[in-house]
C-alpha cells in the first residue's frame, strides 16, 4: 500500500500502560544527537501541507490557483488544480502560474514571493523567457518546506522527504538531470508492544490506522477530512523514493544566478492599474508589472498578507475552506542500531502517551546505513507537542522507542 493512500477509519480506546526504561537499557543505548521540527509554529509556513478539509472540494484547490485579474497570480502545492501536498504539485503549479503570466499579461518585470519549489520553478521558466524576475524570500535560505539539515554529520530532511510516484513525475527527471541518487522505500513494517513484544496486526488498536494512514499522510484527522476528495487518485504512479544525499540538492541547480532577496517578509500587496506594489515587514517597497505569490496556505489562512483591493470572495472562500495539515519529525541518532533494522516502518501503539504521539517510526538505517530513526507526529497530536521543550520531546521519543525494545 502506498504511504499516501487515504483510508478512513474508526477511533477506539487504547488501554496500554507506560513502561519505564531500566537503567541497564538506558546505558546500552547512547543517544548521540537529535533533530526536531515544529512546522505549525513556523511563521513562514504555519503547517506542513494542505488537505481537502470537510466542507471543501477539489475545486477549492483550483480556485486557489486561479489568478486575480492580470497582475496577481498564485502558486504552491495547495494551488495545484488536481492534487496537492507534494513537492511535485508545488513545482508544477509554479510552471502553471508562469505560463499564465506569459499567456495573459504584457508584464516585463515579475516578482516571485517565496523561494520554494514553486517559486523557483516559476522563476526559471520566466527567466528563460527573458522576463526580469525578482524573488522575495522571507527566510535566509531557499527551499521553503524543503529543508535538509546536516548538523548530525549526514543529510536529514526536516521537510519534504519523498518523491511520491516516479512514473512521469517531473522531479524524477530533475533528479536524473543532476545525477542524484535515489532509493526506493518499501512498506515492510513491524508493530512493537510497550513491553517489547512483537504484535500481530489483529492486536493493534483500531485507532492506529487513522494515525498511520491519515494523520501521517494528510496531516489531519479523519474526522476533519473530506474523504470523497481522495477516492479518485490522479497522482503519479511508481515507486516512492528518497534522496539519500538530501532533498535540497534537487534545488541546487535551480537557484544559481537568480535575483534572490532573502529576509523579505511581504506584508502588503497593492494591485493597481499601473502594476503591483509590494511592501515588506521592514517597510521596504518595490513595484512590478505582476507578482506570483507562492506562500503556503497556512500563511494565507492567517491573513499575514494584506491585499488591496481585498481578494475576491471566491478566493477567500477557497482559502478558508481548505485545511493546512501538520506533520512533524523527531530524528534520533544512536551509537548503534537496537531496533528492527530490516524493516522500513515500526509502529509503537503502546507507549502510554495520547493517541497519535510517537506511534510510527521510519528506520533510516536501512536506507542510509547510519544508526538513525525518525518518529512522525501529525495533526492535533503534533500541535499538542508543539509547545513542549526539546528535552520533553526527546524523552517521550526515547521512552517509546527504547521501551519497545526491552
Short mmCIF file of C-alpha atoms in Angstrom, two decimals:
data_model
loop_
_atom_site.label_atom_id
_atom_site.label_comp_id
_atom_site.label_asym_id
_atom_site.label_seq_id
_atom_site.Cartn_x
_atom_site.Cartn_y
_atom_site.Cartn_z
CA UNK A 1 0.00 0.00 0.00
CA UNK A 2 1.37 3.42 -0.92
CA UNK A 3 2.14 5.65 2.04
CA UNK A 4 -0.06 8.49 0.86
CA UNK A 5 -3.14 6.29 0.37
CA UNK A 6 -6.14 7.67 2.22
CA UNK A 7 -8.04 5.33 4.49
CA UNK A 8 -10.99 6.33 6.65
CA UNK A 9 -11.04 4.55 10.00
CA UNK A 10 -12.92 4.47 13.25
CA UNK A 11 -11.26 5.50 16.50
CA UNK A 12 -11.39 3.28 19.59
CA UNK A 13 -9.82 3.46 23.04
CA UNK A 14 -6.32 2.27 23.97
CA UNK A 15 -5.67 0.62 27.31
CA UNK A 16 -1.89 0.17 27.21
CA UNK A 17 0.27 1.24 30.11
CA UNK A 18 3.55 3.13 30.01
CA UNK A 19 6.66 1.01 30.56
CA UNK A 20 9.64 2.89 32.04
CA UNK A 21 13.18 2.13 30.95
CA UNK A 22 15.57 0.27 33.16
CA UNK A 23 18.91 1.85 33.89
CA UNK A 24 20.65 -1.03 32.10
CA UNK A 25 18.64 -0.46 28.94
CA UNK A 26 19.46 3.23 29.01
CA UNK A 27 23.17 2.59 29.41
CA UNK A 28 23.30 0.38 26.32
CA UNK A 29 21.54 2.89 24.08
CA UNK A 30 23.50 6.10 23.93
CA UNK A 31 21.74 8.90 22.10
CA UNK A 32 24.32 10.89 20.15
CA UNK A 33 22.09 13.53 18.57
CA UNK A 34 18.56 14.59 17.72
CA UNK A 35 16.62 16.93 15.45
CA UNK A 36 13.09 18.19 15.89
CA UNK A 37 10.70 20.01 13.57
CA UNK A 38 7.84 22.28 14.62
CA UNK A 39 6.06 23.27 11.40
CA UNK A 40 2.84 24.52 12.97
CA UNK A 41 4.86 27.24 14.71
CA UNK A 42 7.00 28.17 11.72
CA UNK A 43 5.75 31.69 10.88
CA UNK A 44 6.56 31.27 7.18
CA UNK A 45 4.54 28.07 6.71
CA UNK A 46 2.20 27.59 9.72
CA UNK A 47 1.85 23.94 8.83
CA UNK A 48 3.31 21.27 6.59
CA UNK A 49 0.97 20.92 3.60
CA UNK A 50 -2.64 21.38 2.59
CA UNK A 51 -5.50 18.91 2.54
CA UNK A 52 -9.13 18.88 1.41
CA UNK A 53 -10.97 19.59 4.63
CA UNK A 54 -14.52 18.58 5.43
CA UNK A 55 -16.73 21.08 3.62
CA UNK A 56 -14.07 21.75 0.96
CA UNK A 57 -13.82 20.29 -2.54
CA UNK A 58 -11.05 19.69 -5.06
CA UNK A 59 -12.28 22.74 -6.92
CA UNK A 60 -11.13 24.87 -3.98
CA UNK A 61 -7.53 23.96 -4.85
CA UNK A 62 -8.25 25.02 -8.42
CA UNK A 63 -9.78 28.29 -7.20
CA UNK A 64 -6.75 28.99 -5.02
CA UNK A 65 -4.51 28.67 -8.07
CA UNK A 66 -6.53 30.98 -10.31
CA UNK A 67 -5.15 34.49 -10.93
CA UNK A 68 -6.93 37.60 -9.74
CA UNK A 69 -7.05 39.90 -12.74
CA UNK A 70 -3.98 40.09 -14.92
CA UNK A 71 -1.38 41.02 -12.31
CA UNK A 72 -1.85 38.80 -9.25
CA UNK A 73 -1.06 35.07 -9.61
CA UNK A 74 -0.90 32.21 -7.12
CA UNK A 75 1.18 29.03 -6.95
CA UNK A 76 2.19 26.37 -4.43
CA UNK A 77 1.27 22.81 -3.53
CA UNK A 78 -2.15 23.96 -2.32
CA UNK A 79 -2.78 25.77 -5.62
CA UNK A 80 -2.41 22.77 -7.92
CA UNK A 81 -5.76 22.05 -9.60
CA UNK A 82 -5.57 18.25 -9.47
CA UNK A 83 -3.50 17.18 -6.44
CA UNK A 84 -1.72 18.74 -3.50
CA UNK A 85 0.61 18.23 -0.52
CA UNK A 86 3.63 17.16 -2.59
CA UNK A 87 6.74 18.83 -3.93
CA UNK A 88 5.79 17.92 -7.48
CA UNK A 89 2.43 19.67 -7.01
CA UNK A 90 4.30 22.80 -5.89
CA UNK A 91 6.78 22.56 -8.74
CA UNK A 92 4.11 22.07 -11.39
CA UNK A 93 1.92 24.86 -10.02
CA UNK A 94 4.86 27.24 -10.37
CA UNK A 95 5.09 26.34 -14.05
CA UNK A 96 1.33 26.78 -14.48
CA UNK A 97 1.48 30.27 -12.95
CA UNK A 98 4.49 31.26 -15.03
CA UNK A 99 2.75 30.20 -18.23
CA UNK A 100 -0.34 32.17 -17.17
CA UNK A 101 1.79 35.30 -16.81
CA UNK A 102 3.16 34.69 -20.28
CA UNK A 103 -0.24 33.99 -21.85
CA UNK A 104 -2.38 36.67 -20.22
CA UNK A 105 -0.21 39.71 -19.48
CA UNK A 106 2.21 42.12 -21.10
CA UNK A 107 4.34 42.16 -17.98
CA UNK A 108 8.09 42.68 -18.20
CA UNK A 109 9.00 42.74 -14.51
CA UNK A 110 7.71 39.97 -12.25
CA UNK A 111 8.07 39.42 -8.52
CA UNK A 112 8.01 35.90 -7.11
CA UNK A 113 7.13 35.80 -3.43
CA UNK A 114 8.70 32.67 -1.98
CA UNK A 115 11.78 30.66 -2.99
CA UNK A 116 10.41 27.18 -2.52
CA UNK A 117 9.90 24.63 -5.26
CA UNK A 118 7.01 26.52 -6.88
CA UNK A 119 8.72 29.89 -6.71
CA UNK A 120 11.97 28.62 -8.17
CA UNK A 121 10.17 26.71 -10.92
CA UNK A 122 8.23 29.83 -11.92
CA UNK A 123 11.38 31.95 -11.76
CA UNK A 124 13.38 29.68 -14.03
CA UNK A 125 10.57 29.40 -16.56
CA UNK A 126 10.10 33.17 -16.77
CA UNK A 127 13.82 33.86 -16.78
CA UNK A 128 14.20 31.57 -19.78
CA UNK A 129 11.56 33.71 -21.49
CA UNK A 130 13.64 36.86 -20.78
CA UNK A 131 11.44 38.29 -18.04
CA UNK A 132 13.05 40.48 -15.37
CA UNK A 133 12.34 38.37 -12.28
CA UNK A 134 12.97 39.20 -8.62
CA UNK A 135 12.48 36.60 -5.89
CA UNK A 136 11.50 37.83 -2.41
CA UNK A 137 12.04 35.17 0.25
CA UNK A 138 11.15 35.52 3.94
CA UNK A 139 13.78 33.04 5.13
CA UNK A 140 17.56 33.16 4.91
CA UNK A 141 17.57 30.19 2.55
CA UNK A 142 15.80 28.76 -0.46
CA UNK A 143 13.61 25.68 -0.35
CA UNK A 144 10.73 26.66 1.90
CA UNK A 145 9.35 23.39 3.23
CA UNK A 146 12.25 21.58 1.58
CA UNK A 147 14.87 21.82 4.31
CA UNK A 148 17.84 19.49 4.74
CA UNK A 149 19.90 19.62 7.94
CA UNK A 150 23.47 18.28 8.12
CA UNK A 151 24.35 19.17 11.70
CA UNK A 152 24.41 15.50 12.77
CA UNK A 153 27.00 14.65 10.13
CA UNK A 154 24.58 13.43 7.46
CA UNK A 155 21.78 14.95 5.36
CA UNK A 156 18.44 14.64 7.15
CA UNK A 157 15.29 16.11 5.62
CA UNK A 158 13.22 18.15 8.05
CA UNK A 159 10.54 18.88 5.48
CA UNK A 160 9.85 17.01 2.26
CA UNK A 161 11.42 13.53 2.16
CA UNK A 162 9.95 11.57 -0.75
CA UNK A 163 9.39 11.87 -4.45
CA UNK A 164 5.89 10.41 -4.43
CA UNK A 165 5.42 8.31 -7.55
CA UNK A 166 8.28 8.25 -10.03
CA UNK A 167 6.38 7.43 -13.24
CA UNK A 168 6.20 10.64 -15.27
CA UNK A 169 7.00 12.78 -12.25
CA UNK A 170 8.96 15.91 -13.27
CA UNK A 171 11.01 15.62 -10.09
CA UNK A 172 12.29 12.25 -11.30
CA UNK A 173 13.59 13.94 -14.42
CA UNK A 174 15.05 16.78 -12.36
CA UNK A 175 16.92 14.34 -10.13
CA UNK A 176 18.18 12.36 -13.12
CA UNK A 177 19.38 15.52 -14.87
CA UNK A 178 21.54 16.31 -11.83
CA UNK A 179 22.67 12.68 -11.43
CA UNK A 180 21.19 12.49 -7.92
CA UNK A 181 20.99 9.13 -6.23
CA UNK A 182 17.54 7.92 -5.14
CA UNK A 183 16.43 4.98 -3.03
CA UNK A 184 13.01 3.37 -3.21
CA UNK A 185 11.39 2.70 0.14
CA UNK A 186 9.05 -0.21 0.76
CA UNK A 187 6.17 -0.80 3.16
CA UNK A 188 7.69 -3.53 5.33
CA UNK A 189 6.75 -3.00 8.95
CA UNK A 190 6.61 -4.37 12.45
CA UNK A 191 4.35 -3.48 15.38
CA UNK A 192 6.03 -3.43 18.78
CA UNK A 193 4.26 -3.57 22.12
CA UNK A 194 5.15 -1.45 25.11
CA UNK A 195 6.70 -4.48 26.81
CA UNK A 196 9.00 -5.20 23.86
CA UNK A 197 6.91 -7.94 22.26
CA UNK A 198 6.09 -8.33 18.58
CA UNK A 199 2.42 -7.55 18.00
CA UNK A 200 0.26 -9.05 15.28
CA UNK A 201 -1.96 -6.89 13.09
CA UNK A 202 -5.00 -8.18 14.94
CA UNK A 203 -3.55 -6.99 18.26
CA UNK A 204 -3.11 -3.42 17.02
CA UNK A 205 -5.74 -0.98 18.32
CA UNK A 206 -8.31 0.19 15.77
CA UNK A 207 -7.31 3.84 16.14
CA UNK A 208 -3.77 3.14 14.92
CA UNK A 209 -4.85 3.01 11.27
CA UNK A 210 -6.19 6.56 11.49
CA UNK A 211 -2.84 7.72 12.87
CA UNK A 212 -0.64 5.94 10.34
CA UNK A 213 -2.70 6.35 7.18
CA UNK A 214 -4.49 9.65 7.74
CA UNK A 215 -2.71 11.80 10.30
CA UNK A 216 0.69 10.89 8.88
CA UNK A 217 -0.35 11.20 5.24
CA UNK A 218 -2.64 14.22 5.28
CA UNK A 219 -1.51 15.95 8.45
CA UNK A 220 -5.13 15.91 9.64
CA UNK A 221 -7.54 13.60 11.44
CA UNK A 222 -10.05 11.51 9.53
CA UNK A 223 -12.94 13.43 11.09
CA UNK A 224 -11.61 16.69 9.60
CA UNK A 225 -11.09 15.44 6.04
CA UNK A 226 -13.40 15.24 3.05
CA UNK A 227 -12.79 11.58 2.29
CA UNK A 228 -14.58 11.65 -1.06
CA UNK A 229 -11.94 14.05 -2.41
CA UNK A 230 -9.36 11.26 -2.11
CA UNK A 231 -11.32 8.43 -3.72
CA UNK A 232 -10.07 9.12 -7.27
CA UNK A 233 -6.26 9.07 -7.35
CA UNK A 234 -4.99 11.32 -10.14
CA UNK A 235 -1.43 11.49 -8.91
CA UNK A 236 1.69 9.76 -10.28
CA UNK A 237 2.24 6.03 -10.05
CA UNK A 238 5.52 4.31 -9.42
CA UNK A 239 7.94 3.95 -6.56
CA UNK A 240 8.24 6.18 -3.52
CA UNK A 241 11.87 7.29 -3.39
CA UNK A 242 14.04 9.33 -1.05
CA UNK A 243 17.20 11.25 -1.88
CA UNK A 244 19.93 9.99 0.49
CA UNK A 245 22.11 12.98 -0.36
CA UNK A 246 19.40 15.38 0.81
CA UNK A 247 16.23 16.67 -0.82
CA UNK A 248 17.69 20.17 -1.01
CA UNK A 249 20.15 19.01 -3.66
CA UNK A 250 17.19 18.83 -6.02
CA UNK A 251 17.06 22.63 -5.89
CA UNK A 252 20.78 23.36 -6.15
CA UNK A 253 20.70 23.84 -9.88
CA UNK A 254 17.55 25.95 -9.76
CA UNK A 255 18.72 28.90 -7.66
CA UNK A 256 22.09 29.70 -9.22
CA UNK A 257 22.30 33.15 -10.79
CA UNK A 258 18.84 34.32 -9.74
CA UNK A 259 17.97 37.69 -8.20
CA UNK A 260 17.21 36.29 -4.74
CA UNK A 261 16.48 38.67 -1.88
CA UNK A 262 16.35 36.96 1.50
CA UNK A 263 14.63 38.16 4.70
CA UNK A 264 11.93 39.94 2.74
CA UNK A 265 8.67 39.18 4.54
CA UNK A 266 5.97 40.55 2.24
CA UNK A 267 3.07 42.01 4.25
CA UNK A 268 1.18 44.14 1.70
CA UNK A 269 0.20 43.52 -1.92
CA UNK A 270 -1.41 46.51 -3.63
CA UNK A 271 -2.66 45.90 -7.15
CA UNK A 272 -3.33 48.91 -9.35
CA UNK A 273 -3.70 49.78 -13.00
CA UNK A 274 -0.01 50.61 -13.23
CA UNK A 275 1.24 47.40 -11.61
CA UNK A 276 1.71 45.68 -8.26
CA UNK A 277 3.28 47.43 -5.27
CA UNK A 278 4.78 45.22 -2.56
CA UNK A 279 5.76 46.21 0.98
CA UNK A 280 7.60 44.03 3.47
CA UNK A 281 7.82 43.91 7.26
CA UNK A 282 10.74 46.36 7.26
CA UNK A 283 8.83 48.94 5.23
CA UNK A 284 10.73 48.32 2.01
CA UNK A 285 8.65 48.84 -1.12
CA UNK A 286 9.03 47.74 -4.72
CA UNK A 287 6.84 47.82 -7.82
CA UNK A 288 6.45 45.20 -10.55
CA UNK A 289 4.21 44.54 -13.52
CA UNK A 290 2.96 41.27 -11.99
CA UNK A 291 3.50 39.06 -8.96
CA UNK A 292 3.27 35.32 -8.31
CA UNK A 293 2.53 34.53 -4.67
CA UNK A 294 3.83 31.11 -3.63
CA UNK A 295 3.42 31.47 0.13
CA UNK A 296 1.98 28.40 1.91
CA UNK A 297 -1.74 28.08 2.53
CA UNK A 298 -1.14 28.47 6.26
CA UNK A 299 0.17 31.99 5.74
CA UNK A 300 -2.81 32.91 3.57
CA UNK A 301 -5.22 31.47 6.13
CA UNK A 302 -3.69 33.54 8.93
CA UNK A 303 -4.08 36.74 6.92
CA UNK A 304 -0.41 37.63 7.20
CA UNK A 305 -0.59 39.47 3.86
CA UNK A 306 -2.93 42.43 3.35
CA UNK A 307 -4.36 42.78 -0.15
CA UNK A 308 -5.57 45.99 -1.71
CA UNK A 309 -8.12 45.72 -3.15
CA UNK A 310 -9.23 42.76 -0.99
CA UNK A 311 -9.19 39.34 -2.57
CA UNK A 312 -12.48 38.40 -4.25
CA UNK A 313 -14.92 36.34 -2.22
CA UNK A 314 -14.36 33.15 -4.24
CA UNK A 315 -10.64 33.29 -3.44
CA UNK A 316 -11.17 34.00 0.25
CA UNK A 317 -13.69 31.16 0.48
CA UNK A 318 -11.23 28.68 -1.05
CA UNK A 319 -8.53 29.75 1.41
CA UNK A 320 -10.93 29.41 4.33
CA UNK A 321 -12.32 26.00 3.34
CA UNK A 322 -9.06 24.22 2.60
CA UNK A 323 -7.12 22.77 5.52
CA UNK A 324 -3.46 23.13 6.46
CA UNK A 325 -2.09 19.92 7.89
CA UNK A 326 0.86 19.31 10.18
CA UNK A 327 3.44 16.53 10.11
CA UNK A 328 6.44 16.82 12.40
CA UNK A 329 9.54 14.67 12.75
CA UNK A 330 11.90 13.79 15.57
CA UNK A 331 15.21 12.32 14.45
CA UNK A 332 17.21 10.26 16.93
CA UNK A 333 20.80 9.23 16.26
CA UNK A 334 22.20 6.46 18.46
CA UNK A 335 25.62 4.91 18.69
CA UNK A 336 24.20 1.64 17.36
CA UNK A 337 21.02 0.11 15.94
CA UNK A 338 18.95 -1.75 18.54
CA UNK A 339 15.60 -1.68 16.72
CA UNK A 340 14.38 -3.89 13.86
CA UNK A 341 16.92 -3.00 11.20
CA UNK A 342 15.40 -4.95 8.32
CA UNK A 343 12.04 -3.19 8.06
CA UNK A 344 11.08 0.30 6.93
CA UNK A 345 8.30 1.14 9.41
CA UNK A 346 7.94 0.49 13.12
CA UNK A 347 4.63 1.10 14.88
CA UNK A 348 4.57 1.65 18.65
CA UNK A 349 0.94 2.00 19.81
CA UNK A 350 1.54 1.04 23.45
CA UNK A 351 3.55 3.91 24.91
CA UNK A 352 1.12 5.40 27.42
CA UNK A 353 1.03 8.70 25.56
CA UNK A 354 -2.02 10.31 23.93
CA UNK A 355 -3.07 8.59 20.72
CA UNK A 356 -1.00 9.80 17.77
CA UNK A 357 2.14 10.68 19.70
CA UNK A 358 5.23 8.69 18.72
CA UNK A 359 3.29 5.80 17.20
CA UNK A 360 5.27 5.48 13.94
CA UNK A 361 8.96 5.38 13.10
CA UNK A 362 10.93 5.31 9.86
CA UNK A 363 14.04 3.15 10.06
CA UNK A 364 16.51 5.28 8.14
CA UNK A 365 19.38 2.91 8.90
CA UNK A 366 18.05 0.61 6.21
CA UNK A 367 18.46 3.33 3.58
CA UNK A 368 21.42 5.47 4.65
CA UNK A 369 23.45 2.99 6.71
CA UNK A 370 23.52 5.19 9.82
CA UNK A 371 22.01 4.45 13.28
CA UNK A 372 19.24 6.98 12.76
CA UNK A 373 15.50 6.59 13.21
CA UNK A 374 12.75 9.19 12.84
CA UNK A 375 9.40 9.46 14.60
CA UNK A 376 6.34 11.03 12.95
CA UNK A 377 3.65 13.04 14.72
CA UNK A 378 0.78 14.54 12.74
CA UNK A 379 -2.41 16.55 13.03
CA UNK A 380 -3.60 17.55 16.53
CA UNK A 381 -1.09 15.28 18.32
CA UNK A 382 1.70 17.24 16.60
CA UNK A 383 0.11 20.54 17.60
CA UNK A 384 -0.19 19.33 21.19
CA UNK A 385 3.53 18.55 21.20
CA UNK A 386 4.48 21.87 19.62
CA UNK A 387 4.64 23.77 22.91
CA UNK A 388 6.87 21.25 24.67
CA UNK A 389 10.61 21.88 25.08
CA UNK A 390 13.10 19.72 23.23
CA UNK A 391 14.06 17.83 26.39
CA UNK A 392 10.49 16.60 26.89
CA UNK A 393 10.10 15.73 23.20
CA UNK A 394 13.29 13.69 23.20
CA UNK A 395 12.35 11.97 26.45
CA UNK A 396 8.98 10.88 25.05
CA UNK A 397 10.60 9.66 21.87
CA UNK A 398 13.32 7.70 23.67
CA UNK A 399 10.98 6.12 26.18
CA UNK A 400 8.68 4.98 23.39
CA UNK A 401 11.38 3.52 21.17
CA UNK A 402 13.60 2.04 23.85
CA UNK A 403 10.59 0.71 25.74
CA UNK A 404 9.56 -1.17 22.61
CA UNK A 405 12.94 -2.99 22.64
CA UNK A 406 13.41 -4.00 26.26
#
